[in-house]
XYZ file of N, CA and C in Angstrom:
492
model
N 0.833 -1.176 0.000
C 0.000 0.000 0.000
C 0.886 1.250 0.000
N 0.545 2.197 -0.851
C 1.266 3.469 -0.874
C 0.878 4.253 0.374
N 1.883 4.679 1.104
C 1.657 5.464 2.320
C 2.064 6.913 2.076
N 1.511 7.786 2.873
C 1.911 9.194 2.828
C 3.332 9.314 3.365
N 4.149 10.104 2.682
C 5.503 10.375 3.157
C 5.428 11.584 4.084
N 5.889 11.399 5.315
C 5.863 12.498 6.276
C 6.806 13.598 5.807
N 6.387 14.837 5.977
C 7.146 15.986 5.473
C 7.886 16.713 6.593
N 8.906 17.442 6.180
C 9.727 18.271 7.056
C 8.834 19.028 8.033
N 9.163 18.963 9.311
C 8.375 19.621 10.344
C 7.483 18.672 11.114
N 7.189 17.492 10.552
C 6.367 16.518 11.264
C 7.179 15.973 12.444
N 6.689 16.111 13.669
C 7.467 15.685 14.839
C 7.876 14.214 14.817
N 7.129 13.362 14.133
C 7.470 11.936 14.075
C 8.805 11.698 13.374
N 9.198 12.610 12.479
C 10.468 12.447 11.760
C 11.680 12.657 12.662
N 11.482 13.279 13.817
C 12.594 13.608 14.703
C 12.731 12.625 15.868
N 11.958 11.552 15.839
C 12.012 10.550 16.899
C 13.066 9.487 16.577
N 13.718 8.986 17.619
C 14.644 7.862 17.463
C 13.800 6.591 17.391
N 14.059 5.779 16.383
C 13.250 4.578 16.140
C 13.686 3.410 17.013
N 12.726 2.554 17.329
C 13.011 1.335 18.074
C 13.417 0.210 17.139
N 14.105 -0.771 17.691
C 14.515 -1.924 16.890
C 13.311 -2.775 16.509
N 13.427 -3.431 15.381
C 12.432 -4.415 14.965
C 12.675 -5.663 15.812
N 11.622 -6.185 16.401
C 11.754 -7.373 17.248
C 11.372 -8.630 16.469
N 11.776 -9.756 17.007
C 11.447 -11.046 16.397
C 9.931 -11.242 16.307
N 9.207 -10.709 17.273
C 7.747 -10.830 17.286
C 7.101 -10.030 16.150
N 7.841 -9.113 15.553
C 7.306 -8.263 14.480
C 7.638 -8.785 13.083
N 8.135 -10.004 13.002
C 8.532 -10.576 11.704
C 7.428 -10.487 10.663
N 6.214 -10.818 11.041
C 5.097 -10.772 10.084
C 4.785 -9.341 9.671
N 4.878 -8.419 10.612
C 4.630 -7.005 10.298
C 5.684 -6.476 9.325
N 6.913 -6.985 9.438
C 7.995 -6.526 8.559
C 7.607 -6.734 7.101
N 6.988 -7.853 6.791
C 6.571 -8.118 5.404
C 5.625 -7.028 4.907
N 4.683 -6.648 5.738
C 3.734 -5.592 5.373
C 4.443 -4.241 5.240
N 5.317 -3.934 6.202
C 6.046 -2.664 6.150
C 6.923 -2.585 4.905
N 7.607 -3.681 4.574
C 8.476 -3.687 3.389
C 7.644 -3.494 2.123
N 6.503 -4.138 2.044
C 5.629 -3.941 0.880
C 5.195 -2.480 0.785
N 4.835 -1.884 1.917
C 4.434 -0.473 1.927
C 5.601 0.438 1.538
N 6.791 0.137 2.043
C 7.975 0.928 1.670
C 8.228 0.825 0.170
N 8.146 -0.391 -0.361
C 8.347 -0.595 -1.797
C 7.303 0.176 -2.602
N 6.037 -0.007 -2.273
C 4.960 0.660 -3.019
C 5.101 2.177 -2.952
N 5.451 2.688 -1.785
C 5.601 4.137 -1.607
C 6.780 4.659 -2.416
N 7.903 3.938 -2.405
C 9.075 4.351 -3.179
C 8.773 4.327 -4.672
N 8.118 3.275 -5.149
C 7.795 3.191 -6.578
C 6.813 4.292 -6.990
N 5.869 4.618 -6.129
C 4.931 5.702 -6.410
C 5.665 7.038 -6.473
N 6.613 7.242 -5.564
C 7.406 8.477 -5.557
C 8.221 8.578 -6.846
N 8.848 7.469 -7.246
C 9.618 7.452 -8.500
C 8.740 7.811 -9.693
N 7.544 7.244 -9.715
C 6.614 7.505 -10.815
C 6.231 8.988 -10.853
N 6.032 9.576 -9.690
C 5.612 10.974 -9.594
C 6.763 11.937 -9.853
N 7.932 11.681 -9.242
C 9.044 12.635 -9.270
C 10.221 12.206 -10.148
N 10.231 10.970 -10.623
C 11.330 10.505 -11.460
C 12.621 10.274 -10.701
N 12.548 10.141 -9.395
C 13.739 9.943 -8.569
C 13.341 9.167 -7.322
N 14.349 8.728 -6.587
C 14.117 8.010 -5.344
C 14.747 6.635 -5.391
N 15.700 6.394 -4.486
C 16.384 5.102 -4.449
C 16.144 4.346 -3.153
N 15.715 5.060 -2.116
C 15.542 4.402 -0.819
C 14.577 5.205 0.044
N 14.041 4.525 1.038
C 13.116 5.165 1.974
C 13.279 4.480 3.331
N 13.123 5.266 4.385
C 13.221 4.750 5.750
C 11.824 4.613 6.345
N 11.638 3.593 7.163
C 10.327 3.340 7.763
C 9.728 4.561 8.464
N 10.507 5.350 9.208
C 9.879 6.502 9.868
C 9.292 7.526 8.890
N 9.753 7.529 7.657
C 9.201 8.461 6.668
C 7.768 8.116 6.293
N 7.359 6.870 6.559
C 5.963 6.493 6.298
C 5.214 6.266 7.615
N 5.771 6.783 8.700
C 5.093 6.724 9.987
C 5.302 5.457 10.786
N 6.282 4.643 10.409
C 6.601 3.414 11.148
C 7.894 3.670 11.919
N 7.828 3.852 13.237
C 9.016 4.228 14.017
C 9.922 3.038 14.346
N 10.366 2.354 13.309
C 11.200 1.164 13.470
C 12.487 1.305 12.669
N 13.530 0.578 13.092
C 14.840 0.627 12.441
C 14.809 -0.295 11.218
N 14.227 0.235 10.149
C 13.992 -0.519 8.923
C 14.186 0.410 7.728
N 15.037 -0.018 6.787
C 15.303 0.744 5.564
C 14.978 -0.123 4.357
N 14.561 0.528 3.290
C 14.306 -0.169 2.030
C 15.019 0.594 0.921
N 15.806 -0.120 0.135
C 16.537 0.488 -0.979
C 16.248 -0.326 -2.230
N 16.035 0.371 -3.339
C 15.873 -0.313 -4.616
C 16.813 0.361 -5.607
N 17.921 -0.327 -5.894
C 18.877 0.167 -6.898
C 18.854 -0.843 -8.039
N 19.810 -1.746 -8.079
C 19.805 -2.813 -9.084
C 18.793 -3.902 -8.733
N 18.413 -3.956 -7.468
C 17.422 -4.903 -6.953
C 16.965 -4.374 -5.592
N 15.923 -4.969 -5.023
C 15.491 -4.502 -3.701
C 16.421 -4.986 -2.588
N 16.629 -4.127 -1.603
C 17.402 -4.455 -0.407
C 16.576 -4.057 0.809
N 16.557 -4.918 1.813
C 15.875 -4.638 3.074
C 16.931 -4.655 4.172
N 16.947 -3.604 4.983
C 17.907 -3.478 6.079
C 17.123 -3.399 7.388
N 17.160 -4.476 8.163
C 16.476 -4.517 9.454
C 17.518 -4.320 10.550
N 17.238 -3.393 11.456
C 18.136 -3.073 12.574
C 19.582 -2.860 12.107
N 19.785 -1.996 11.121
C 21.140 -1.793 10.606
C 22.049 -1.092 11.613
N 23.342 -1.377 11.473
C 24.382 -0.692 12.244
C 25.399 -0.197 11.231
N 25.618 1.104 11.209
C 26.499 1.734 10.226
C 27.790 2.166 10.905
N 28.926 1.812 10.304
C 30.232 2.246 10.806
C 31.053 2.766 9.632
N 32.119 3.479 9.973
C 32.957 4.089 8.937
C 34.386 3.583 9.066
N 34.929 2.986 7.990
C 36.269 2.411 8.058
C 37.385 3.447 8.086
N 37.072 4.687 7.704
C 38.072 5.750 7.736
C 37.353 7.088 7.881
N 38.125 8.162 7.907
C 37.559 9.495 8.155
C 37.355 10.321 6.884
N 37.587 9.744 5.700
C 37.462 10.528 4.472
C 36.006 10.922 4.226
N 35.788 12.224 4.048
C 34.447 12.754 3.800
C 34.460 13.593 2.527
N 33.273 13.856 2.020
C 33.129 14.738 0.869
C 31.806 15.473 0.986
N 31.696 16.593 0.288
C 30.465 17.375 0.303
C 29.647 17.073 -0.937
N 28.332 17.111 -0.767
C 27.422 16.908 -1.883
C 26.126 17.637 -1.584
N 25.309 17.778 -2.608
C 23.982 18.351 -2.448
C 23.006 17.187 -2.311
N 22.294 17.160 -1.196
C 21.410 16.049 -0.848
C 19.953 16.490 -0.951
N 19.098 15.553 -1.310
C 17.662 15.821 -1.324
C 16.974 14.737 -0.507
N 15.668 14.875 -0.326
C 14.949 13.932 0.520
C 13.484 13.904 0.129
N 12.896 12.724 0.190
C 11.472 12.585 -0.108
C 10.617 13.327 0.913
N 11.160 13.614 2.085
C 10.417 14.346 3.110
C 10.471 15.857 2.924
N 11.300 16.333 2.001
C 11.259 17.759 1.646
C 11.548 17.937 0.159
N 10.598 17.479 -0.689
C 10.789 17.610 -2.139
C 10.921 19.079 -2.539
N 11.825 19.331 -3.482
C 12.023 20.698 -3.960
C 13.068 21.467 -3.178
N 13.551 20.899 -2.077
C 14.574 21.549 -1.270
C 15.796 20.639 -1.247
N 16.963 21.246 -1.368
C 18.203 20.480 -1.322
C 19.107 21.125 -0.285
N 20.064 20.355 0.194
C 20.948 20.858 1.239
C 22.354 20.306 1.009
N 23.338 21.188 1.156
C 24.740 20.762 1.031
C 25.160 20.138 2.365
N 25.619 18.880 2.291
C 26.015 18.130 3.484
C 27.399 17.523 3.276
N 27.975 17.055 4.347
C 29.235 16.320 4.307
C 28.934 14.883 4.730
N 29.428 13.932 3.952
C 29.199 12.508 4.245
C 30.515 11.737 4.129
N 30.568 10.604 4.810
C 31.725 9.713 4.670
C 31.711 9.080 3.278
N 32.878 8.980 2.686
C 32.985 8.382 1.355
C 32.729 6.870 1.398
N 33.109 6.242 2.504
C 32.945 4.799 2.648
C 32.216 4.483 3.957
N 31.434 3.419 3.923
C 30.735 2.968 5.133
C 30.558 1.454 5.074
N 30.424 0.866 6.239
C 30.107 -0.554 6.360
C 28.780 -0.655 7.098
N 27.921 -1.542 6.628
C 26.620 -1.709 7.263
C 26.391 -3.183 7.571
N 26.014 -3.442 8.820
C 25.603 -4.781 9.252
C 24.104 -4.712 9.514
N 23.380 -5.755 9.134
C 21.923 -5.708 9.234
C 21.346 -7.116 9.124
N 20.057 -7.209 9.341
C 19.312 -8.431 9.058
C 18.556 -8.202 7.760
N 18.509 -9.216 6.900
C 17.748 -9.077 5.656
C 16.276 -9.411 5.919
N 15.485 -9.474 4.869
C 14.039 -9.703 5.027
C 13.705 -11.069 5.631
N 14.662 -11.987 5.614
C 14.478 -13.302 6.244
C 15.098 -13.363 7.640
N 15.500 -12.206 8.137
C 16.146 -12.059 9.441
C 17.493 -12.784 9.488
N 18.133 -12.891 8.325
C 19.478 -13.460 8.236
C 20.490 -12.325 8.345
N 21.568 -12.513 9.125
C 22.579 -11.456 9.245
C 23.342 -11.258 7.940
N 23.569 -10.014 7.598
C 24.283 -9.641 6.379
C 25.209 -8.471 6.695
N 26.136 -8.235 5.771
C 27.026 -7.076 5.869
C 27.324 -6.605 4.456
N 27.596 -5.318 4.331
C 27.871 -4.742 3.020
C 28.857 -3.588 3.194
N 29.798 -3.496 2.277
C 30.702 -2.344 2.231
C 30.172 -1.398 1.161
N 30.090 -0.125 1.489
C 29.519 0.878 0.589
C 30.542 1.953 0.280
N 30.517 2.433 -0.962
C 31.392 3.539 -1.350
C 30.609 4.553 -2.156
N 31.033 5.815 -2.081
C 30.459 6.868 -2.913
C 28.972 7.052 -2.733
N 28.224 6.978 -3.855
C 26.782 7.235 -3.845
C 26.019 6.335 -2.873
N 26.353 5.050 -2.860
C 25.633 4.140 -1.962
C 25.964 4.408 -0.500
N 27.205 4.784 -0.228
C 27.576 5.154 1.134
C 26.764 6.364 1.576
N 26.706 7.368 0.725
C 25.938 8.582 1.037
C 24.468 8.254 1.227
N 23.913 7.450 0.334
C 22.494 7.105 0.388
C 22.137 6.416 1.706
N 22.923 5.416 2.086
C 22.604 4.691 3.314
C 22.852 5.537 4.556
N 23.825 6.451 4.514
C 24.006 7.369 5.644
C 22.778 8.256 5.799
N 22.265 8.748 4.673
C 21.068 9.591 4.683
C 19.890 8.828 5.291
N 19.643 7.617 4.806
C 18.510 6.832 5.296
C 18.705 6.422 6.756
N 19.919 6.049 7.106
C 20.223 5.654 8.486
C 19.949 6.803 9.450
N 20.289 8.020 9.040
C 20.006 9.192 9.875
C 18.529 9.265 10.248
N 17.648 8.931 9.307
C 16.209 8.966 9.600
C 15.868 8.088 10.807
N 16.569 6.991 10.984
C 16.291 6.082 12.093
C 16.616 6.712 13.441
N 17.496 7.713 13.422
C 17.879 8.420 14.642
C 17.222 9.794 14.744
N 16.218 10.042 13.901
C 15.506 11.310 13.961
C 16.287 12.486 13.408
N 17.235 12.209 12.523
C 18.083 13.253 11.937
C 17.714 13.425 10.473
N 17.422 14.653 10.074
C 17.143 14.964 8.671
C 18.362 15.634 8.061
N 18.485 15.548 6.747
C 19.631 16.140 6.052
C 19.753 17.630 6.348
N 18.635 18.312 6.568
C 18.694 19.746 6.885
C 19.484 19.990 8.163
N 19.520 19.021 9.055
C 20.266 19.140 10.304
C 21.755 18.868 10.091
N 22.111 18.362 8.931
C 23.505 18.067 8.592
C 24.107 19.125 7.659
N 23.395 20.201 7.420
C 23.890 21.249 6.519
C 25.288 21.684 6.943
N 26.178 21.867 5.950
C 27.556 22.240 6.273
C 27.643 23.643 6.861
N 26.678 24.489 6.563
C 26.621 25.825 7.153
C 25.202 26.360 7.011
N 24.977 27.588 7.448
C 23.617 28.129 7.401
C 23.245 28.725 6.052
N 24.081 28.530 5.039
C 23.786 28.998 3.679
C 23.644 27.826 2.713
N 23.433 26.640 3.227
C 23.499 25.428 2.413
C 22.156 24.898 1.934
N 21.071 25.600 2.184
C 19.771 25.168 1.674
C 19.572 25.731 0.277
N 19.131 24.878 -0.634
C 19.022 25.251 -2.047
C 17.667 24.789 -2.560
N 16.966 25.648 -3.289
C 15.739 25.214 -3.945
C 16.111 24.276 -5.081
N 15.360 23.208 -5.255
C 15.668 22.167 -6.234
C 15.935 22.679 -7.625
N 15.146 23.644 -8.090
C 15.330 24.133 -9.458
C 16.636 24.908 -9.622
N 17.313 25.246 -8.517
C 18.571 25.981 -8.597
C 19.781 25.063 -8.511
N 19.605 23.756 -8.370
C 20.707 22.816 -8.161
C 21.785 22.936 -9.230
N 21.391 23.122 -10.468
C 22.388 23.162 -11.553
C 23.393 24.299 -11.366
N 23.033 25.332 -10.604
C 23.928 26.458 -10.371
C 24.996 26.142 -9.330
N 24.866 25.008 -8.649
C 25.791 24.670 -7.579
C 26.531 23.415 -7.916
């Protein structure tokens, strides 16, 4: 089911999410379907979107959904950084369409998580995927990209992105 994406300013977006429990295994299937449907609907509407976090659809759980070359489900992810190398980029978010923000992100990240079958997995991420998962992971801790702005002049209207 396509769910409403919570928008910037909604207090639910600033809450720290709880872990998905073993008792919620059946609910995870429903949440993942909703995340998938919502992401595909967003792509159809806006022509963009690679991932969505459960709190963005009002589910305060540590659950991420990414669809790049195939679907990925990240249950109770833990993100770490193998080094301190960072870079700046202009980031956008489904929770504030039309607004972009210049942020600093780690170039590389490692993520440990449970997949949709609750099997432990790990992945090394670089560049775009590292940035993407850092962005989504932040949602689980109630952090929006606007809170990661490199300075107070880093908010950009989407139609102006090409100038930066």
